[in-house]
JSON list of C-alpha atoms in Angstrom, two decimals:
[
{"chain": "U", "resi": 129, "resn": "UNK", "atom": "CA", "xyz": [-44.16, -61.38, -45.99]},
{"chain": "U", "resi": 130, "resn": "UNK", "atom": "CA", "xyz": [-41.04, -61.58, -48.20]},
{"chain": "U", "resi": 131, "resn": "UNK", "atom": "CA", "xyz": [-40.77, -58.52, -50.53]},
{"chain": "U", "resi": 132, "resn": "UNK", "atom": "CA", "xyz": [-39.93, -58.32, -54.47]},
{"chain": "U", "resi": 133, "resn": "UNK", "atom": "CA", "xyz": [-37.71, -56.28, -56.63]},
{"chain": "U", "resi": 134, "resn": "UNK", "atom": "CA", "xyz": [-39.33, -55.80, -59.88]},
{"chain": "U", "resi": 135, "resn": "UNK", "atom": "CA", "xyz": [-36.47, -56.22, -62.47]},
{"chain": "U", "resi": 136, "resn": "UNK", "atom": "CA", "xyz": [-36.70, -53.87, -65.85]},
{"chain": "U", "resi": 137, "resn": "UNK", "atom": "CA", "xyz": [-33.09, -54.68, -67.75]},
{"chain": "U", "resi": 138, "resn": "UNK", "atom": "CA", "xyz": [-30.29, -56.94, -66.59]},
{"chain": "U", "resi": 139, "resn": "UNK", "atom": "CA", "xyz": [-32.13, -58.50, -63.90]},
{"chain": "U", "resi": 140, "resn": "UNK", "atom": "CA", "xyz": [-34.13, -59.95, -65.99]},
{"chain": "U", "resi": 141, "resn": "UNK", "atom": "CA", "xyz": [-31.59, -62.41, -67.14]},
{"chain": "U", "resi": 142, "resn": "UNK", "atom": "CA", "xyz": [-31.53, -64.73, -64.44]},
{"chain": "U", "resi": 143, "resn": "UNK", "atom": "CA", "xyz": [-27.98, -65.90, -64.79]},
{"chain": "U", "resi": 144, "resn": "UNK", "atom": "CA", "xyz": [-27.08, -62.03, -63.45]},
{"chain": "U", "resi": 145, "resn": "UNK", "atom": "CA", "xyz": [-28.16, -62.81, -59.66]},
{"chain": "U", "resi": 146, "resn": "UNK", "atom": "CA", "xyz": [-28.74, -65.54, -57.43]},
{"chain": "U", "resi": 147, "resn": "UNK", "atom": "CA", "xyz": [-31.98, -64.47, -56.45]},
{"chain": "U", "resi": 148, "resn": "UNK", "atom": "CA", "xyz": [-34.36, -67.91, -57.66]},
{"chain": "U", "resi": 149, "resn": "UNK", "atom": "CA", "xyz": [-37.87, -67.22, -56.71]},
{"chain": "U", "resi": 150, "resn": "UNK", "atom": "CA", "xyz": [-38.89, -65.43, -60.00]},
{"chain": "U", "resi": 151, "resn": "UNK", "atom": "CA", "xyz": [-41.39, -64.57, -62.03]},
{"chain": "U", "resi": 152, "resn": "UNK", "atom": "CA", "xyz": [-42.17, -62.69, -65.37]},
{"chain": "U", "resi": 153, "resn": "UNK", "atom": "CA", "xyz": [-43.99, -59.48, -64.50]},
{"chain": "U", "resi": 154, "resn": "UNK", "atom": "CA", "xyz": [-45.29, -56.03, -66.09]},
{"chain": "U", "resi": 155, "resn": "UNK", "atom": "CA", "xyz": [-45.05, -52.72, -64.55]},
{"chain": "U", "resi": 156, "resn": "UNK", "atom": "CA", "xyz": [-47.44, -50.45, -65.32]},
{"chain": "U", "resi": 157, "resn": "UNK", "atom": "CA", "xyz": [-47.11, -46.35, -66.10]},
{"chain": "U", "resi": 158, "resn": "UNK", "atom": "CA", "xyz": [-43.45, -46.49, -66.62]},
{"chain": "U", "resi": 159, "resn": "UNK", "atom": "CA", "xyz": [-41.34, -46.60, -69.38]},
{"chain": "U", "resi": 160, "resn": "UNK", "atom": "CA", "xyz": [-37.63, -47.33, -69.81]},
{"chain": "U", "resi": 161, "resn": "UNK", "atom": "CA", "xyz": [-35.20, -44.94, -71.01]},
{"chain": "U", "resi": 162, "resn": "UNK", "atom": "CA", "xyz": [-31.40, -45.12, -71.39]},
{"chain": "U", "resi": 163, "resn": "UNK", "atom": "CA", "xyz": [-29.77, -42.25, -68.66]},
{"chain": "U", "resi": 164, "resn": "UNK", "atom": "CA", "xyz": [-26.81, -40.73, -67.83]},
{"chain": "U", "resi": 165, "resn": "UNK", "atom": "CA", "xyz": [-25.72, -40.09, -64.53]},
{"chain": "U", "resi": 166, "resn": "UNK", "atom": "CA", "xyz": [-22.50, -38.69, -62.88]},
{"chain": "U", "resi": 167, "resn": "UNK", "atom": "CA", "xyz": [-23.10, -41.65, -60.31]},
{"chain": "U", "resi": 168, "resn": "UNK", "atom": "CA", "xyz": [-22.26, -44.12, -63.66]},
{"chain": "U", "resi": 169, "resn": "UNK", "atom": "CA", "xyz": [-19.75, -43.98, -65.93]},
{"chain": "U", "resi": 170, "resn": "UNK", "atom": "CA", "xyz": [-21.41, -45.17, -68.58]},
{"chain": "U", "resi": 171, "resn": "UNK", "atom": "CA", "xyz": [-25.21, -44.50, -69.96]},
{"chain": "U", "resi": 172, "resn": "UNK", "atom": "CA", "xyz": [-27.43, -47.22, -67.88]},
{"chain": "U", "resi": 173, "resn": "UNK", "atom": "CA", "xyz": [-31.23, -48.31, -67.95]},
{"chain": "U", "resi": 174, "resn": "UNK", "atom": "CA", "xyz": [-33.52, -46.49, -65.97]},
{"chain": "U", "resi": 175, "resn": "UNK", "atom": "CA", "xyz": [-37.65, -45.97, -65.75]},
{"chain": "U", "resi": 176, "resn": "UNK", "atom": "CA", "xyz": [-39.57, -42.61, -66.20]},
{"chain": "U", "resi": 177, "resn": "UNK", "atom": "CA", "xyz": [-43.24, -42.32, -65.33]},
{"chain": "U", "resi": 178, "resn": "UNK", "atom": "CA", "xyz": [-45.55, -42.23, -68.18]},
{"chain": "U", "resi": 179, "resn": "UNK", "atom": "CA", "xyz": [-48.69, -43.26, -67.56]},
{"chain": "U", "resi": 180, "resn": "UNK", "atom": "CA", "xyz": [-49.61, -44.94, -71.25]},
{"chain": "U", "resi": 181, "resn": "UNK", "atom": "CA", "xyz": [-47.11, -47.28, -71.05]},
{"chain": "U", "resi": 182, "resn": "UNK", "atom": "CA", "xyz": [-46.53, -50.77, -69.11]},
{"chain": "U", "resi": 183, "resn": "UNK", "atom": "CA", "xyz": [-42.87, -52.25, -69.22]},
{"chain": "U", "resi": 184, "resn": "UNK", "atom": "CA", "xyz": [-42.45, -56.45, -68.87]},
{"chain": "U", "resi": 185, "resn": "UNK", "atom": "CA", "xyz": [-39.68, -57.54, -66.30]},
{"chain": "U", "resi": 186, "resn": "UNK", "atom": "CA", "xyz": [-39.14, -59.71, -64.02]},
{"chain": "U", "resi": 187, "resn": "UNK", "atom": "CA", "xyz": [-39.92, -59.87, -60.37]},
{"chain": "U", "resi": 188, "resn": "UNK", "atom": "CA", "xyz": [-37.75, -61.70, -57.60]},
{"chain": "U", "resi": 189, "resn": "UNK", "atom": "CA", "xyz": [-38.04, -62.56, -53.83]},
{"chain": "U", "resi": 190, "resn": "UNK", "atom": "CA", "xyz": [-35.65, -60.73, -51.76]},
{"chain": "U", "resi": 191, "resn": "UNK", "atom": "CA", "xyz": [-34.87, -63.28, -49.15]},
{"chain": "U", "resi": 192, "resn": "UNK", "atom": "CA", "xyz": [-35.26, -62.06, -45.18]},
{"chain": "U", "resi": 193, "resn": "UNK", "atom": "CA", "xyz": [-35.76, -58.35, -46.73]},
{"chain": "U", "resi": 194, "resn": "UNK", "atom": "CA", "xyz": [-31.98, -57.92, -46.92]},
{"chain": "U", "resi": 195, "resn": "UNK", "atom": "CA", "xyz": [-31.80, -55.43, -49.53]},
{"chain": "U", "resi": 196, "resn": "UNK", "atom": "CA", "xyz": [-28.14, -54.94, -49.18]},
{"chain": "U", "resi": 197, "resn": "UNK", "atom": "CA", "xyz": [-26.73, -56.67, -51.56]},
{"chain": "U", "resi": 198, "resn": "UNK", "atom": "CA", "xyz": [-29.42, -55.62, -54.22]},
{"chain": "U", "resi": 199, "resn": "UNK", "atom": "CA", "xyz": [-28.77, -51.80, -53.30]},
{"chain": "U", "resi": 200, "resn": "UNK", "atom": "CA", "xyz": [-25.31, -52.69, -53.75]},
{"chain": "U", "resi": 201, "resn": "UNK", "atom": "CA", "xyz": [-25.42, -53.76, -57.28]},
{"chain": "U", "resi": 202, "resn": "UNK", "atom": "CA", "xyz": [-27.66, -50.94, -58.39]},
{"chain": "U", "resi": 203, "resn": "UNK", "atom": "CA", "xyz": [-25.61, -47.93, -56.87]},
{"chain": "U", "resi": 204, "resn": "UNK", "atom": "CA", "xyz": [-26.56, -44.49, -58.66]},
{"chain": "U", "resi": 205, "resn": "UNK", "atom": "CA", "xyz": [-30.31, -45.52, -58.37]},
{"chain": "U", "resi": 206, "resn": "UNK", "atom": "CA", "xyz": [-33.35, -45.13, -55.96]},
{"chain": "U", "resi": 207, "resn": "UNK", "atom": "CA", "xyz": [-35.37, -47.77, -54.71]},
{"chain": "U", "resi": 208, "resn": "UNK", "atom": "CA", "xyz": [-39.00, -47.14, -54.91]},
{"chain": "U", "resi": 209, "resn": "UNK", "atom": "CA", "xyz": [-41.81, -48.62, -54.04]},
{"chain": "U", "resi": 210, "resn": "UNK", "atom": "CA", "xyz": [-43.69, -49.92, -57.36]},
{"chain": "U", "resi": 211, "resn": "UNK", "atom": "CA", "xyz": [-47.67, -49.96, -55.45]},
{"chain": "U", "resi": 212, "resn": "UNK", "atom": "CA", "xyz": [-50.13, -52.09, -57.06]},
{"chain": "U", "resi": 213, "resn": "UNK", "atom": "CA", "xyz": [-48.37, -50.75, -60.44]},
{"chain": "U", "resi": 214, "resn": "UNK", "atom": "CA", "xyz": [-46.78, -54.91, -61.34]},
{"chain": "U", "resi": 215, "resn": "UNK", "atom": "CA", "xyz": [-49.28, -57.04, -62.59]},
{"chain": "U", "resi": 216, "resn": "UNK", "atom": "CA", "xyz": [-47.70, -61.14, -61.41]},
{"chain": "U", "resi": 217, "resn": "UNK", "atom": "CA", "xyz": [-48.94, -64.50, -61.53]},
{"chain": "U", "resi": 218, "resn": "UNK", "atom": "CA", "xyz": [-48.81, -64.76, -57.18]},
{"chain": "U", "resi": 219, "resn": "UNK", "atom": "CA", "xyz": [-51.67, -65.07, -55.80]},
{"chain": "U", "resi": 220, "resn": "UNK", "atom": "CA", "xyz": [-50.35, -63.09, -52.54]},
{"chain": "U", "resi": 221, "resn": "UNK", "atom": "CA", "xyz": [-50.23, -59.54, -52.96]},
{"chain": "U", "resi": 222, "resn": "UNK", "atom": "CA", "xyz": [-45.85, -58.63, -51.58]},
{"chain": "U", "resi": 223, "resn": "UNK", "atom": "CA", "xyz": [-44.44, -55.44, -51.19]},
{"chain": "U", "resi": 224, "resn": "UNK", "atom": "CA", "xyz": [-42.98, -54.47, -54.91]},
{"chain": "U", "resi": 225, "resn": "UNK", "atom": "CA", "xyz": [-39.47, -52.53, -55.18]},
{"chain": "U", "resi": 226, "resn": "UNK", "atom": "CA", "xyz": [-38.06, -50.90, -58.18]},
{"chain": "U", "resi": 227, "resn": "UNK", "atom": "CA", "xyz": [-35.22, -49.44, -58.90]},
{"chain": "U", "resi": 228, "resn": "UNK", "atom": "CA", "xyz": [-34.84, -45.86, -60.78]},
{"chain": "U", "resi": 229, "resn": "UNK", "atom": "CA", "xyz": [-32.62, -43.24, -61.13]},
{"chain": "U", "resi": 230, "resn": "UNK", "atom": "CA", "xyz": [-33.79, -39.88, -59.79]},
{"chain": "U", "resi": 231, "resn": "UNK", "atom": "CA", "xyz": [-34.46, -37.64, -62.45]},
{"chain": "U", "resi": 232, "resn": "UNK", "atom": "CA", "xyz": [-32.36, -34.72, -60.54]},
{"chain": "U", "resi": 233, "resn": "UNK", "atom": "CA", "xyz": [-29.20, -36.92, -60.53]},
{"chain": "U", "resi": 234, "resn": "UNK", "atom": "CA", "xyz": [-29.57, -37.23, -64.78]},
{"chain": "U", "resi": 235, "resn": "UNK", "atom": "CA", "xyz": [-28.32, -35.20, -67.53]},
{"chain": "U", "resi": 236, "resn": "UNK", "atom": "CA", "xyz": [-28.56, -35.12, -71.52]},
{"chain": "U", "resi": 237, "resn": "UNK", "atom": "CA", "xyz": [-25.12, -34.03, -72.22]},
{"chain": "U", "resi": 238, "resn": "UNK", "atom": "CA", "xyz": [-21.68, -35.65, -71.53]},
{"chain": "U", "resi": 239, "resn": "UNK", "atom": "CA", "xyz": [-19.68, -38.87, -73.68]},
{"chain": "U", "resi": 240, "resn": "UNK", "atom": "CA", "xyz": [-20.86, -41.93, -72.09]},
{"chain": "U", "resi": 241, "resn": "UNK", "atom": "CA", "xyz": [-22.03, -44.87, -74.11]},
{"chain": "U", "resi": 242, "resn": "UNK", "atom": "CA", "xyz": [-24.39, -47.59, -73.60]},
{"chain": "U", "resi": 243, "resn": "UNK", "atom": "CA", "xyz": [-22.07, -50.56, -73.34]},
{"chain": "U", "resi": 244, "resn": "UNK", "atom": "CA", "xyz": [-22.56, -53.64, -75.96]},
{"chain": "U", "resi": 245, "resn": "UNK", "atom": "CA", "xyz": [-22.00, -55.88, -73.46]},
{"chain": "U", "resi": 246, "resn": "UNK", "atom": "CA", "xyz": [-24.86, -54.86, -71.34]},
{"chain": "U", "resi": 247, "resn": "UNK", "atom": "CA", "xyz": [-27.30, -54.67, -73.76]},
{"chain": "U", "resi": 248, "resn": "UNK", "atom": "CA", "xyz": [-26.39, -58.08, -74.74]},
{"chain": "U", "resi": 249, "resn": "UNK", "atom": "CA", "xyz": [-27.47, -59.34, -71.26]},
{"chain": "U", "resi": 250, "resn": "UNK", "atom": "CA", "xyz": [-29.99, -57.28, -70.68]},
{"chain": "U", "resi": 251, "resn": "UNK", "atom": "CA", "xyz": [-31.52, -58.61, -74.52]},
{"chain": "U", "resi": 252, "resn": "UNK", "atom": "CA", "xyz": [-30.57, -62.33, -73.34]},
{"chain": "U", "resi": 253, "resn": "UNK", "atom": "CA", "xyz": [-32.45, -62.02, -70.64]},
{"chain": "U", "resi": 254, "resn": "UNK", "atom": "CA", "xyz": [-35.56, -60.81, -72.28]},
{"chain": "U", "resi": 255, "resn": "UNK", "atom": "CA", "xyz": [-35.16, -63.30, -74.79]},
{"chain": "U", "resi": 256, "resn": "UNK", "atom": "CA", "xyz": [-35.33, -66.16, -72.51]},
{"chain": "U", "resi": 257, "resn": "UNK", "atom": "CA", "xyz": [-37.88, -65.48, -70.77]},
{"chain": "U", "resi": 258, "resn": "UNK", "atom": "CA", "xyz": [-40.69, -63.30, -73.56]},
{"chain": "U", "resi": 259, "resn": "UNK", "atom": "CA", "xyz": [-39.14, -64.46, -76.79]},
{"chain": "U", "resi": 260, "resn": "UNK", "atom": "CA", "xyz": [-38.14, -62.59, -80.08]},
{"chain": "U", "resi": 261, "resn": "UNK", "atom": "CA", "xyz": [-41.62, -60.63, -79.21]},
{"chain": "U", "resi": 262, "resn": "UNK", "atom": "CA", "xyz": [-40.32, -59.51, -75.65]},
{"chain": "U", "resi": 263, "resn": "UNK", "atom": "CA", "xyz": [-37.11, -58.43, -77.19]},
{"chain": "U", "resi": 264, "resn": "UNK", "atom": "CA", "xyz": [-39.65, -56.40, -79.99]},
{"chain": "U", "resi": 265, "resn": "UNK", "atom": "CA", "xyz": [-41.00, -55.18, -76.95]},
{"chain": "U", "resi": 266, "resn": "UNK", "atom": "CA", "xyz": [-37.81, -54.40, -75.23]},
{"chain": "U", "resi": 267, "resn": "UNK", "atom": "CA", "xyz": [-36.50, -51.93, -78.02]},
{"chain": "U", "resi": 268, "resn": "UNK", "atom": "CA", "xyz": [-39.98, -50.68, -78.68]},
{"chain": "U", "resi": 269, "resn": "UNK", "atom": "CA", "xyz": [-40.58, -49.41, -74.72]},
{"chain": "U", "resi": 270, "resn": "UNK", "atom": "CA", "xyz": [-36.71, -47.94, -74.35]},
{"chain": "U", "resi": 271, "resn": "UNK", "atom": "CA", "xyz": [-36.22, -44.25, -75.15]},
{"chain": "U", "resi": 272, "resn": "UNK", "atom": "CA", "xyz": [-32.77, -42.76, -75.79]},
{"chain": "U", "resi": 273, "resn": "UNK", "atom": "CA", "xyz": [-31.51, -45.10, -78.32]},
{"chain": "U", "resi": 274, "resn": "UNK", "atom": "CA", "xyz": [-29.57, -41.80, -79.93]},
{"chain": "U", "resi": 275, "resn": "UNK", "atom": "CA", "xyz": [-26.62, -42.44, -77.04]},
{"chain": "U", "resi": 276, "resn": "UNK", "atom": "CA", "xyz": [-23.76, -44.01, -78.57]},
{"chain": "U", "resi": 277, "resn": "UNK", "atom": "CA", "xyz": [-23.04, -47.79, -78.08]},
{"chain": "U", "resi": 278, "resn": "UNK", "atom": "CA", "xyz": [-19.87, -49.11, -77.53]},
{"chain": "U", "resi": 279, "resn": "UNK", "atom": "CA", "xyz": [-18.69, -51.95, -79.01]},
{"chain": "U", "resi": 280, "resn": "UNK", "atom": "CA", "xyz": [-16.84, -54.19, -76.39]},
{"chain": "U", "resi": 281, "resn": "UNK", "atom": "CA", "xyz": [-17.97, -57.11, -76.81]},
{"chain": "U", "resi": 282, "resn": "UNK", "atom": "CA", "xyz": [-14.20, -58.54, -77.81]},
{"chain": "U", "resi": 283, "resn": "UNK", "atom": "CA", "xyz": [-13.27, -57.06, -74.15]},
{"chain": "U", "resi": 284, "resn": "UNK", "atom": "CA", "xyz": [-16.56, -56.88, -72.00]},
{"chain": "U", "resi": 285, "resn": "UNK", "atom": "CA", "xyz": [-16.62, -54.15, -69.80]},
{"chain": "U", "resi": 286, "resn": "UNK", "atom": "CA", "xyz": [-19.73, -54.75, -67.85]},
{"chain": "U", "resi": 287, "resn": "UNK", "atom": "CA", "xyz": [-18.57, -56.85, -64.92]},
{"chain": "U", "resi": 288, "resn": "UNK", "atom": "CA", "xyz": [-21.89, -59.31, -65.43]},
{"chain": "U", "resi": 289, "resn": "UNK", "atom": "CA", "xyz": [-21.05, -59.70, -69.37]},
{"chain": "U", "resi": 290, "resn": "UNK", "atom": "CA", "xyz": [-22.33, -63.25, -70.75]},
{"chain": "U", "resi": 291, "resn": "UNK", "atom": "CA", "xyz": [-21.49, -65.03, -73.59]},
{"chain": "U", "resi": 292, "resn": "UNK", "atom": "CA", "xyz": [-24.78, -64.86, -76.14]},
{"chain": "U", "resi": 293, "resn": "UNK", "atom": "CA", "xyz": [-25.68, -67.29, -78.71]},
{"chain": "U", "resi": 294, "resn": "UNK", "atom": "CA", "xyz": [-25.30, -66.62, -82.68]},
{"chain": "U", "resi": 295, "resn": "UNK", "atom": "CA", "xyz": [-29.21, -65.81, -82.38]},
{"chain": "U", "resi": 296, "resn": "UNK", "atom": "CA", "xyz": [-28.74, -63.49, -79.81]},
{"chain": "U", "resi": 297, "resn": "UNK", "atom": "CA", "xyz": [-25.84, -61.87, -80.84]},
{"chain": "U", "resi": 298, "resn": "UNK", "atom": "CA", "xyz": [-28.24, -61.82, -84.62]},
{"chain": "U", "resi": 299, "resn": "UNK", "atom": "CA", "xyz": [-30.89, -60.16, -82.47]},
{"chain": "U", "resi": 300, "resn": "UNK", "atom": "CA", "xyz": [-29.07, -57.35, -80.79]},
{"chain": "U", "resi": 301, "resn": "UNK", "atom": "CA", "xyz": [-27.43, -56.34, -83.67]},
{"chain": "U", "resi": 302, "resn": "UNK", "atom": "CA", "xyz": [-30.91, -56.42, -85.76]},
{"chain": "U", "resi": 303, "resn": "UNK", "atom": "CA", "xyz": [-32.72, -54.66, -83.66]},
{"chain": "U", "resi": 304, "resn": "UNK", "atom": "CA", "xyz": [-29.64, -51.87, -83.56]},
{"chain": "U", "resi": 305, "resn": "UNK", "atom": "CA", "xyz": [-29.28, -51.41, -86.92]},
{"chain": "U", "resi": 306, "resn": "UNK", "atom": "CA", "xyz": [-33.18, -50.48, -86.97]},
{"chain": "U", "resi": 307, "resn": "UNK", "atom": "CA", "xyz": [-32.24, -47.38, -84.41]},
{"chain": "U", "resi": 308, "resn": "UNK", "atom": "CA", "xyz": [-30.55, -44.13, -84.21]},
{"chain": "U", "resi": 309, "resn": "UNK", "atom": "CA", "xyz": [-28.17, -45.44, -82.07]},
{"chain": "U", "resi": 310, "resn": "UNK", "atom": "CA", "xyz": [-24.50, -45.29, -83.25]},
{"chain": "U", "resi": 311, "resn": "UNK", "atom": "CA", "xyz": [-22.41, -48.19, -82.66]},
{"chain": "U", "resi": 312, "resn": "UNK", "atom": "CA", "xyz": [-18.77, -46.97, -81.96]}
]
């Protein structure tokens, strides 16, 4: 049986990978949270346990099990296996993978940022596929909003930046003003 990544941030938005066979999804007992990592140099998405919460995402086949290229991409995390914790519309019942970083390689301390131009995808991608309510949602299930944003969206440095709509762009930057989050 061909297995699934469950996707939590910029896998979400589809035009980010080439994997086709997806579906929205919800993983259950975690919750995202914004970590730094000396594997990363800047502050990426990540999931902690917590069992009163339930994240939506987006799961995707991973074609012949060849996780290579997936592991690739998310360098600096773990793959684990996400159980019977995603709730999907497939009738079969695949193996589940998610991606996390371990909580011995994070720290608190240090000056990396969240970079604009990943939020903007990862937001794009929850917009398209849950609406302005998914994006709610989004913000609402993230901790660590008090990291510092950088504003690069006139030079993207996230190597999968997209170009958003004026609505997008409008709901990023709502949704940040709302938050402790300091946009540099």
């Amino acid at each position: 049986m061909t297995p699934y990544f469950f996707g939590y941030g910029s896998l979400v938005n589809r035009d980010t990978h080439l994997y086709r066979d997806c579906h929205r999804a919800e993983l259950r007992g975690w919750r995202r949270a914004w970590v730094r990592t000396a594997e990363r140099e800047t502050v990426f998405l990540s999931v902690r346990m917590d069992p009163e919460s339930a994240i939506d995402g987006l799961i995707a086949a991973v074609p012949g099990a060849d996780w290579a290229a997936l592991d690739a991409r998310e360098y600096g995390y773990a793959r684990l296996s996400s159980g019977g914790a995603v709730q999907h519309p497939l009738e079969s019942a695949p193996e589940i993978e998610h991606y996390a970083i371990p909580p011995e390689n994070t720290h608190s301390e240090g000056d990396q940022v969240i970079l604009l131009s990943y939020l903007d995808v990862v937001v794009q991608g929850f917009f398209r596929e849950y609406g302005a309510e998914g994006v709610q949602r989004f913000f609402d299930t993230t901790d660590g909003w008090e990291v510092p944003v950088l504003n690069d969206r006139g030079n993207p440095r996230y190597p999968r930046h997209r170009t958003l709509t004026a609505e997008e762009t409008a709901l990023v930057d709502d949704h940040l003003a709302r938050l402790p989050a300091l946009l540099k």
